[in-house]
PDB file of C-alpha atoms in Angstrom:
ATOM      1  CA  UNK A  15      24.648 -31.266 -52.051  1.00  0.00           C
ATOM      2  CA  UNK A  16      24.809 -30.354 -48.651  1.00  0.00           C
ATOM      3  CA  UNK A  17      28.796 -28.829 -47.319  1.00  0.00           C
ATOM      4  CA  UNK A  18      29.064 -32.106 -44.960  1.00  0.00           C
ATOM      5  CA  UNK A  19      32.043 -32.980 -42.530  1.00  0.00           C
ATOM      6  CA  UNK A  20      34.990 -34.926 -43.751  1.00  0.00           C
ATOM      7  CA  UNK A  21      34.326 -38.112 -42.132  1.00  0.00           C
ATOM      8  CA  UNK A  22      30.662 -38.005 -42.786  1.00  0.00           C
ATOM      9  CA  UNK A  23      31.597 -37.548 -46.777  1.00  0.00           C
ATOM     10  CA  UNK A  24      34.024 -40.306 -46.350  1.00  0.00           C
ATOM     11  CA  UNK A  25      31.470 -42.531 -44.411  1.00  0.00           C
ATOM     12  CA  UNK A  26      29.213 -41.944 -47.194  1.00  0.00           C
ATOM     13  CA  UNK A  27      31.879 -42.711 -49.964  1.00  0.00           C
ATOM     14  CA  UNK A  28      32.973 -46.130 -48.420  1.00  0.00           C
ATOM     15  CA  UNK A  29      31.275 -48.730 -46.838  1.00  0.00           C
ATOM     16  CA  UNK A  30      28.137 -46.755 -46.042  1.00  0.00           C
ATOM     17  CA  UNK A  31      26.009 -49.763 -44.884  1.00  0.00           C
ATOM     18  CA  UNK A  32      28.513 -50.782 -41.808  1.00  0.00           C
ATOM     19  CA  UNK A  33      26.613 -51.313 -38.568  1.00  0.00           C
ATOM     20  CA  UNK A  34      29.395 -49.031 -36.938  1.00  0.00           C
ATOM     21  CA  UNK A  35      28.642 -46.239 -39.178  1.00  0.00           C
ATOM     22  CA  UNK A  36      24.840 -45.615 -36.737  1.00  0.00           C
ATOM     23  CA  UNK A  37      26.257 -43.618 -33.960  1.00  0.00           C
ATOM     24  CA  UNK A  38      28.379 -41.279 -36.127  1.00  0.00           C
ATOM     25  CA  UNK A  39      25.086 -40.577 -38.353  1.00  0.00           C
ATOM     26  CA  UNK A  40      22.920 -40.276 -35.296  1.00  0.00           C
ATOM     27  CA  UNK A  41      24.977 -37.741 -33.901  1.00  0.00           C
ATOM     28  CA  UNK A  42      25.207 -36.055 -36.923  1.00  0.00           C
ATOM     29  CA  UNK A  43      21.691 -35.939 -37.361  1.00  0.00           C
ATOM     30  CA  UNK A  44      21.279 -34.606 -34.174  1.00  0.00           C
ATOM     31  CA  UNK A  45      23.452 -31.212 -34.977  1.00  0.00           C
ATOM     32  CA  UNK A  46      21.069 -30.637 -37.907  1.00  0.00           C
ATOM     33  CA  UNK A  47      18.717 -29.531 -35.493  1.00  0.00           C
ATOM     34  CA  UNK A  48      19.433 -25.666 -33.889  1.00  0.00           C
ATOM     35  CA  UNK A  49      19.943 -26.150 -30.164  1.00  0.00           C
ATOM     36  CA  UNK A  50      18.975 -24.131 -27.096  1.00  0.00           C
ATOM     37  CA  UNK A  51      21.886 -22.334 -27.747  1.00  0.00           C
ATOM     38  CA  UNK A  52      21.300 -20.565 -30.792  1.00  0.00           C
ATOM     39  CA  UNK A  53      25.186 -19.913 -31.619  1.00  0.00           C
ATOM     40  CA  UNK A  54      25.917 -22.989 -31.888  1.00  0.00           C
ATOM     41  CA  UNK A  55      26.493 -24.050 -35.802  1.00  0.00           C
ATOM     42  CA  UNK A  56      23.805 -25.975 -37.408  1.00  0.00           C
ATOM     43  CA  UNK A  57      24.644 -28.720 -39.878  1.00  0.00           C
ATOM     44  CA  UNK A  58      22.702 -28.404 -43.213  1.00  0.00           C
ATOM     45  CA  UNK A  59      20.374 -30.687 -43.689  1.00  0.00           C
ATOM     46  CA  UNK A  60      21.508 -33.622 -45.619  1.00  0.00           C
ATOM     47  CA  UNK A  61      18.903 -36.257 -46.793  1.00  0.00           C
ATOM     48  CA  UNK A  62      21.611 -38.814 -47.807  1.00  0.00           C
ATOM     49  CA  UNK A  63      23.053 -39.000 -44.585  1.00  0.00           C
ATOM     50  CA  UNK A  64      19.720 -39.526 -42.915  1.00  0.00           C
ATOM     51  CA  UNK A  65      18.099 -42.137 -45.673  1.00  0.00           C
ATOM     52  CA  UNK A  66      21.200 -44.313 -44.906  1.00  0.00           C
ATOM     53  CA  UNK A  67      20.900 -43.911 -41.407  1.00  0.00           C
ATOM     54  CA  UNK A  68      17.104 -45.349 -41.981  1.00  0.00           C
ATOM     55  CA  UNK A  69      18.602 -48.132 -44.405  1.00  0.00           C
ATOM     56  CA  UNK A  70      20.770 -49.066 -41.713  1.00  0.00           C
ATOM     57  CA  UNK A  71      18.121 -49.066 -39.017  1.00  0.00           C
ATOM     58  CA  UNK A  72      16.556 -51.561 -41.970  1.00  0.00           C
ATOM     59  CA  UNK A  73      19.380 -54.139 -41.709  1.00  0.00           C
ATOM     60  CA  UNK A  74      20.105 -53.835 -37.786  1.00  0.00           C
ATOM     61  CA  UNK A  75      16.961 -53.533 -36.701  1.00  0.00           C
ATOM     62  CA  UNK A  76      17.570 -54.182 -32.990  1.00  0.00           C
ATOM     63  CA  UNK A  77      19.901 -50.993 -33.208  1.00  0.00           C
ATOM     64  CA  UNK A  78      16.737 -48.857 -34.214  1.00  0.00           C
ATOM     65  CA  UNK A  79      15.956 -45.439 -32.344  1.00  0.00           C
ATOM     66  CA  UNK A  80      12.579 -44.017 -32.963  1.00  0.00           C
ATOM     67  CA  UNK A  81      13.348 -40.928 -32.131  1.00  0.00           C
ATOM     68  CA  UNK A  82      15.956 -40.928 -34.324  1.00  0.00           C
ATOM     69  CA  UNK A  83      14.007 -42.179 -37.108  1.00  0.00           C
ATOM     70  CA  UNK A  84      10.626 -39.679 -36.264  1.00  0.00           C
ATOM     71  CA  UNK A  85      13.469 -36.793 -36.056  1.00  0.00           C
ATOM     72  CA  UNK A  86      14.490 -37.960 -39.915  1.00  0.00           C
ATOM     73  CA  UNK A  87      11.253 -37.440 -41.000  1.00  0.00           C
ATOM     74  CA  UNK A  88      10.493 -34.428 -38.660  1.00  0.00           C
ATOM     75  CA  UNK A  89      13.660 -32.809 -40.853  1.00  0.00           C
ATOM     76  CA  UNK A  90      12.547 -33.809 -43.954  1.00  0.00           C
ATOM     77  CA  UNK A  91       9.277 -31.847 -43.283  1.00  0.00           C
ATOM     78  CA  UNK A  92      10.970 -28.508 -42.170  1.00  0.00           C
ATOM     79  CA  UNK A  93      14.362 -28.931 -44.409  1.00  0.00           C
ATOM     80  CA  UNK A  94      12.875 -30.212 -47.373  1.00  0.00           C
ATOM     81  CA  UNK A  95      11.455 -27.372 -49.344  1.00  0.00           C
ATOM     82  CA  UNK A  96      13.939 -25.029 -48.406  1.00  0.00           C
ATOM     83  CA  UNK A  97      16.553 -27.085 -49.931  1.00  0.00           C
ATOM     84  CA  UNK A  98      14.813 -27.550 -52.977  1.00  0.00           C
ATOM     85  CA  UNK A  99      13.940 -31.377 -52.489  1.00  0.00           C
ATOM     86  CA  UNK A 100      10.526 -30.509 -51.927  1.00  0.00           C
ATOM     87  CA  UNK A 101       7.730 -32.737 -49.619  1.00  0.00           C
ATOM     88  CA  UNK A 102       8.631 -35.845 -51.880  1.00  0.00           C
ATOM     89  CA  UNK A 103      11.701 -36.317 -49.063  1.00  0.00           C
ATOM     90  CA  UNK A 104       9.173 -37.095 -46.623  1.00  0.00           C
ATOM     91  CA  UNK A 105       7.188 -39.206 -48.337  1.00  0.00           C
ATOM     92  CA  UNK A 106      10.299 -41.425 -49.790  1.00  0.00           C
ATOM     93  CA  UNK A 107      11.909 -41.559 -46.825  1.00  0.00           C
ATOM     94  CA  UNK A 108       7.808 -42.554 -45.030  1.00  0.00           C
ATOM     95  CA  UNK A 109       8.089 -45.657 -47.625  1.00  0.00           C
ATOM     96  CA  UNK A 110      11.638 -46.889 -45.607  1.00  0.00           C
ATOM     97  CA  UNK A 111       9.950 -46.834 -41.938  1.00  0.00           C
ATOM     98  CA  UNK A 112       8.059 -49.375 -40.179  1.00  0.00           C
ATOM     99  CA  UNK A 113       3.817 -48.626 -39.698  1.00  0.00           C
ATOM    100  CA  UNK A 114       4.186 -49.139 -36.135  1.00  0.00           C
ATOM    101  CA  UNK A 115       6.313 -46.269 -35.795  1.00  0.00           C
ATOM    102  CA  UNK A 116       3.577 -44.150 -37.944  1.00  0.00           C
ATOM    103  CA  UNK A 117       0.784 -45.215 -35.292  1.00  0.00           C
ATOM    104  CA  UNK A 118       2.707 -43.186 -32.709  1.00  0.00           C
ATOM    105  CA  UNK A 119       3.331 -39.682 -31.797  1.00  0.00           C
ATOM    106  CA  UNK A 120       4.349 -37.649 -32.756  1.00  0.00           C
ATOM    107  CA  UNK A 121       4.651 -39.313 -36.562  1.00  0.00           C
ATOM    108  CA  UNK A 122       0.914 -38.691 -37.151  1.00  0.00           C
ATOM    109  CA  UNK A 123       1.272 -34.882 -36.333  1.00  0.00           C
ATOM    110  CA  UNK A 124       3.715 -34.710 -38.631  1.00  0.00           C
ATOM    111  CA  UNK A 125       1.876 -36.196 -41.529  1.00  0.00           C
ATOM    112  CA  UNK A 126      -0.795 -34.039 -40.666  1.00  0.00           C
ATOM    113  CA  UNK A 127       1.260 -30.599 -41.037  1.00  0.00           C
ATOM    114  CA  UNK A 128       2.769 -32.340 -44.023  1.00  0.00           C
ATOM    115  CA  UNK A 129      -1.073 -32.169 -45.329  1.00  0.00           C
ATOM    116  CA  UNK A 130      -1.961 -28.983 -44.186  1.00  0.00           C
ATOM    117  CA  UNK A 131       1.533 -27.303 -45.698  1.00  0.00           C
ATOM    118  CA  UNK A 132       0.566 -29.250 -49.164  1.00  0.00           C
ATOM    119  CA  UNK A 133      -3.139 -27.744 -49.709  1.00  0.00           C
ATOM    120  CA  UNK A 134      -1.642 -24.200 -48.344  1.00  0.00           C
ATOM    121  CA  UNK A 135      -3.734 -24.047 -45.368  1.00  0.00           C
ATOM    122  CA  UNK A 136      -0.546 -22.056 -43.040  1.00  0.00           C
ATOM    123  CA  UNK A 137      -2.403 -21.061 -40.128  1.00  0.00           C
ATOM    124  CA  UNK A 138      -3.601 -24.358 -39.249  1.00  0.00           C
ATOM    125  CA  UNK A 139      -0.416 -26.256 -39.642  1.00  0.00           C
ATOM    126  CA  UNK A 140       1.824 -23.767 -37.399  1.00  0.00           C
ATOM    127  CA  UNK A 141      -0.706 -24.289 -34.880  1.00  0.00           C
ATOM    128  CA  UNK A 142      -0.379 -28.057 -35.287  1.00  0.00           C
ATOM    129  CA  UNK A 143       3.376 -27.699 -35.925  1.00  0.00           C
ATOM    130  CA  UNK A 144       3.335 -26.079 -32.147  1.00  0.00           C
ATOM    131  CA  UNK A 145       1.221 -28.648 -30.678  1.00  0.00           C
ATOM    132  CA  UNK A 146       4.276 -31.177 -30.834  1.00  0.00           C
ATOM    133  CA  UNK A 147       5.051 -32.186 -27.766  1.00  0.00           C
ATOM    134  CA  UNK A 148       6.519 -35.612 -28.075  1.00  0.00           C
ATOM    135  CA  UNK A 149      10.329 -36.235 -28.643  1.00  0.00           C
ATOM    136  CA  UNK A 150      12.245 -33.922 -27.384  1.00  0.00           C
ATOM    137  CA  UNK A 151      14.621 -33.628 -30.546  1.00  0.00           C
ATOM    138  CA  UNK A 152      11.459 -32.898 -32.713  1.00  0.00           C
ATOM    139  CA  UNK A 153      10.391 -30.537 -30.077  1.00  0.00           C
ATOM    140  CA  UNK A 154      13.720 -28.441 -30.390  1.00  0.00           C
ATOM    141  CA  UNK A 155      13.501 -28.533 -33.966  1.00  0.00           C
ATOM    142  CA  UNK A 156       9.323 -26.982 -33.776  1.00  0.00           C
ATOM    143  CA  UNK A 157      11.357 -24.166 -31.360  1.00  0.00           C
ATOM    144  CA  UNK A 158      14.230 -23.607 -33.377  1.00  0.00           C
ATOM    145  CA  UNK A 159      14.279 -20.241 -35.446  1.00  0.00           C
ATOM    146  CA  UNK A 160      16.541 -21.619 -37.747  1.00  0.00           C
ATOM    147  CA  UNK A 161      13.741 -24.059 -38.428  1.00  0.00           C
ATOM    148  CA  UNK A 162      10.723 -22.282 -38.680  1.00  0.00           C
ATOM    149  CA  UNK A 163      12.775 -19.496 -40.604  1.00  0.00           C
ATOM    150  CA  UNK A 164      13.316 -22.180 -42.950  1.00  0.00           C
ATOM    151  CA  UNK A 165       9.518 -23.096 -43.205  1.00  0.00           C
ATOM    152  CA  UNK A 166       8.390 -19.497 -43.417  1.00  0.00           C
ATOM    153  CA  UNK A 167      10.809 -19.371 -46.612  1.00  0.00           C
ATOM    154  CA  UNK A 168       8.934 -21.750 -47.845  1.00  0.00           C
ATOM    155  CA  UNK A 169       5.502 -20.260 -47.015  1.00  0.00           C
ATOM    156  CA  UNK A 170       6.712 -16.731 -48.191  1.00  0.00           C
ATOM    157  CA  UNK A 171       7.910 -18.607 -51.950  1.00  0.00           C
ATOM    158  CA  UNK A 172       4.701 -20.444 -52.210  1.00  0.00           C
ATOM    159  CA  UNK A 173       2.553 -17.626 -51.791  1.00  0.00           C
ATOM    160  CA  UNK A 174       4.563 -15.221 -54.333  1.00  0.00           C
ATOM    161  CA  UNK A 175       3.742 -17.909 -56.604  1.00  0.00           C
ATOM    162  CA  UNK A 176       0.019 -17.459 -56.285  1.00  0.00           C
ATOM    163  CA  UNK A 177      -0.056 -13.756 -55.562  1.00  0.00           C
ATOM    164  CA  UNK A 178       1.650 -10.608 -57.283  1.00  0.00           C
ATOM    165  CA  UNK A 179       0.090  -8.806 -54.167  1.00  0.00           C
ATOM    166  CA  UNK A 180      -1.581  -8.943 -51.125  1.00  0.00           C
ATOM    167  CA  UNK A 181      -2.342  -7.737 -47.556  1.00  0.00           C
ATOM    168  CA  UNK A 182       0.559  -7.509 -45.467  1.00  0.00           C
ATOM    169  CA  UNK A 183      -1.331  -8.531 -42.471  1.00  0.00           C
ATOM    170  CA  UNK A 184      -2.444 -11.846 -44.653  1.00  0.00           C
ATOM    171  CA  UNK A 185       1.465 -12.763 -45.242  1.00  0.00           C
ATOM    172  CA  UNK A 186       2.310 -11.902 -41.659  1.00  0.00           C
ATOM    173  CA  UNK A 187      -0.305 -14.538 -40.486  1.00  0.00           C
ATOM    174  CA  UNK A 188       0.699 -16.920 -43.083  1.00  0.00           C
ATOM    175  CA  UNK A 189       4.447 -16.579 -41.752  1.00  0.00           C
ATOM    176  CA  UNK A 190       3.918 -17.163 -37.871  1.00  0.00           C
ATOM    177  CA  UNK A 191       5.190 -13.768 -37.451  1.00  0.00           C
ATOM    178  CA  UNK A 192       2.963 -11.283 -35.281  1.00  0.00           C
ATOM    179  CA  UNK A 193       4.193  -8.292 -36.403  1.00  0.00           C
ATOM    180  CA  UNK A 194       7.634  -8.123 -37.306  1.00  0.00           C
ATOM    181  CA  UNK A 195       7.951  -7.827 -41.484  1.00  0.00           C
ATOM    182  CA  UNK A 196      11.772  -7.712 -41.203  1.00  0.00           C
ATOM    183  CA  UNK A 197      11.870 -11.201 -42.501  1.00  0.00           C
ATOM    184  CA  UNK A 198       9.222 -10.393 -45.532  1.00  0.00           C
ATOM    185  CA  UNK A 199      11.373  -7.030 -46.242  1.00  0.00           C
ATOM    186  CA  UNK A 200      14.602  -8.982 -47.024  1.00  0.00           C
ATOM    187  CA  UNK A 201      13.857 -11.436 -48.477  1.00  0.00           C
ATOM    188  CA  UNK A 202      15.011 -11.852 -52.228  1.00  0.00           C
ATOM    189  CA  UNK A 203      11.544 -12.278 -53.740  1.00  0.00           C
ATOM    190  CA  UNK A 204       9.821  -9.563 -52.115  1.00  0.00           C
ATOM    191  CA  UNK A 205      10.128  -6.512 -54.838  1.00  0.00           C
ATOM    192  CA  UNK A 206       8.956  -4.105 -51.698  1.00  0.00           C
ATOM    193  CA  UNK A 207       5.755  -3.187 -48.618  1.00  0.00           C
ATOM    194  CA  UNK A 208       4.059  -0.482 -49.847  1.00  0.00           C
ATOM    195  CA  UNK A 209       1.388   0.540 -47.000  1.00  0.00           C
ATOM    196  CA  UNK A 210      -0.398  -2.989 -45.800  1.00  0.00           C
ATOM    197  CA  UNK A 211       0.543  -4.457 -49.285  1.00  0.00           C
ATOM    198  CA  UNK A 212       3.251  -6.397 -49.945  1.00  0.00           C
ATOM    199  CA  UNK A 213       4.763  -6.772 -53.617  1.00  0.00           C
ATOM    200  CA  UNK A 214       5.968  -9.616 -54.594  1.00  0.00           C
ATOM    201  CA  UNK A 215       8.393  -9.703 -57.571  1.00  0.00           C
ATOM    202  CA  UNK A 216       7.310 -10.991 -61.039  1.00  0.00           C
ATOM    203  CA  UNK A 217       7.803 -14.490 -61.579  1.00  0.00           C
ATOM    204  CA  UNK A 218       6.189 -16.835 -64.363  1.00  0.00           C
ATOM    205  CA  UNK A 219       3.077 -17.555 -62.184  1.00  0.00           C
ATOM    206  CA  UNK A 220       1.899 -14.774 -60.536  1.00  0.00           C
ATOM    207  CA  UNK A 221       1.823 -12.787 -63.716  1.00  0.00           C
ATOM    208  CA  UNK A 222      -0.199 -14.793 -65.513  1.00  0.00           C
ATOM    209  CA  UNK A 223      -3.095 -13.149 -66.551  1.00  0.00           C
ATOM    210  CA  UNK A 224      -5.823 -15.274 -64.890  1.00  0.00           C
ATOM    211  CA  UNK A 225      -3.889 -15.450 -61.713  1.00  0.00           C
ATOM    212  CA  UNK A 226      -6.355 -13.472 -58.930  1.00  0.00           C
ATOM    213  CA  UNK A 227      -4.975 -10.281 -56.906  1.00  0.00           C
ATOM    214  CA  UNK A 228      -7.064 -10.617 -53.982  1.00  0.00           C
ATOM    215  CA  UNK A 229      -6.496  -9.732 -49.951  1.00  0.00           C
ATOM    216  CA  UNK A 230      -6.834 -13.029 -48.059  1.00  0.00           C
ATOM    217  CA  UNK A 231      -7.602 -16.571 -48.384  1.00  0.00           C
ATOM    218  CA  UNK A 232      -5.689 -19.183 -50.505  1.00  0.00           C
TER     219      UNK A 232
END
């Protein structure tokens, strides 16, 4: 569970489904995204806050906000693996939202990266994932480092899972990241770089014996 303000926790403990509850958990989902200025705090994402903002949005439909409701989903997408909920956020929360919102952008982009980020094809959804234009909140949140940091964790987790090694230049591509390995050196399930090869550390899938140690290409 995410740390959450007081009054938010309380909202969400009480009468949850009160009309005047929307503009306290539309401005909190707001500060889950990273703003221009990077030092200001960023709430953690919190799923239950933002499904009952949708569920209210449900009930008072003539208080609905569709950016508000495409940023929800737009969170869900970046958020969603990184705290362990996995892409099954997006889709639960997709059942709760009208089909004329999905018709317009940019909801169908995000579905799309949601595809791409599912069958592991990385290049093509960062490149999608950049295209996003519509919405300013969403737009912030495709800039944000904190977001895409949180996406490239993802990435990085999902491909020690199918590799034990491989081409640093392969995970640097994967990652969005030019470069600059610091991210790939620190992190926690990297056991080291050794040349242009980075080793992951062991884990019950990429040791399995018919797993494939190969340079490029998922």
């Amino acid at each position: 569970m995410p740390s959450r303000p007081s009054d938010i926790a309380s909202l969400l403990k009480g009468d949850r489904y009160n009309p005047d509850n929307i503009s306290k958990l539309e401005s909190y989902l707001v500060s889950q995204v990273q703003q221009a200025d990077a030092s200001a705090p960023v709430s953690a994402y919190d799923v239950d806050a933002n499904r009952t903002l949708i569920k209210l949005y449900q009930f008072f439909p003539l208080q609905t906000k569709v950016d508000y409701v495409v940023l929800v989903e737009a969170l869900a997408l970046v958020y969603g693996d990184d705290a362990n909920e996995g892409s099954r956020d997006f889709g639960a929360l997709g059942c709760l939202i009208k089909e004329s919102v999905k018709k317009e952008e940019p909801f169908p982009t995000l579905l799309r990266c949601t595809d791409l980020l599912d069958s592991c094809q990385f290049v093509d959804f960062w490149a999608s994932f950049h295209s996003i234009e519509e919405n300013s909140f969403v737009v912030a949140l495709s800039k944000s480092q904190h977001g895409q940091n949180a996406l490239r964790r993802s990435i990085l987790n999902t491909l020690s899972l199918t590799f034990k090694s491989t081409k640093l230049s392969f995970v640097l591509e994967q990652l969005d990241l030019g470069k600059d390995d610091t991210m790939i050196r620190n992190s926690a399930i990297v056991e080291k770089i050794d040349g242009d090869s980075v080793i992951f550390c062991d884990n019950i899938e990429n040791v399995k014996s018919n797993k494939v140690n190969q340079d490029g290409g998922i």
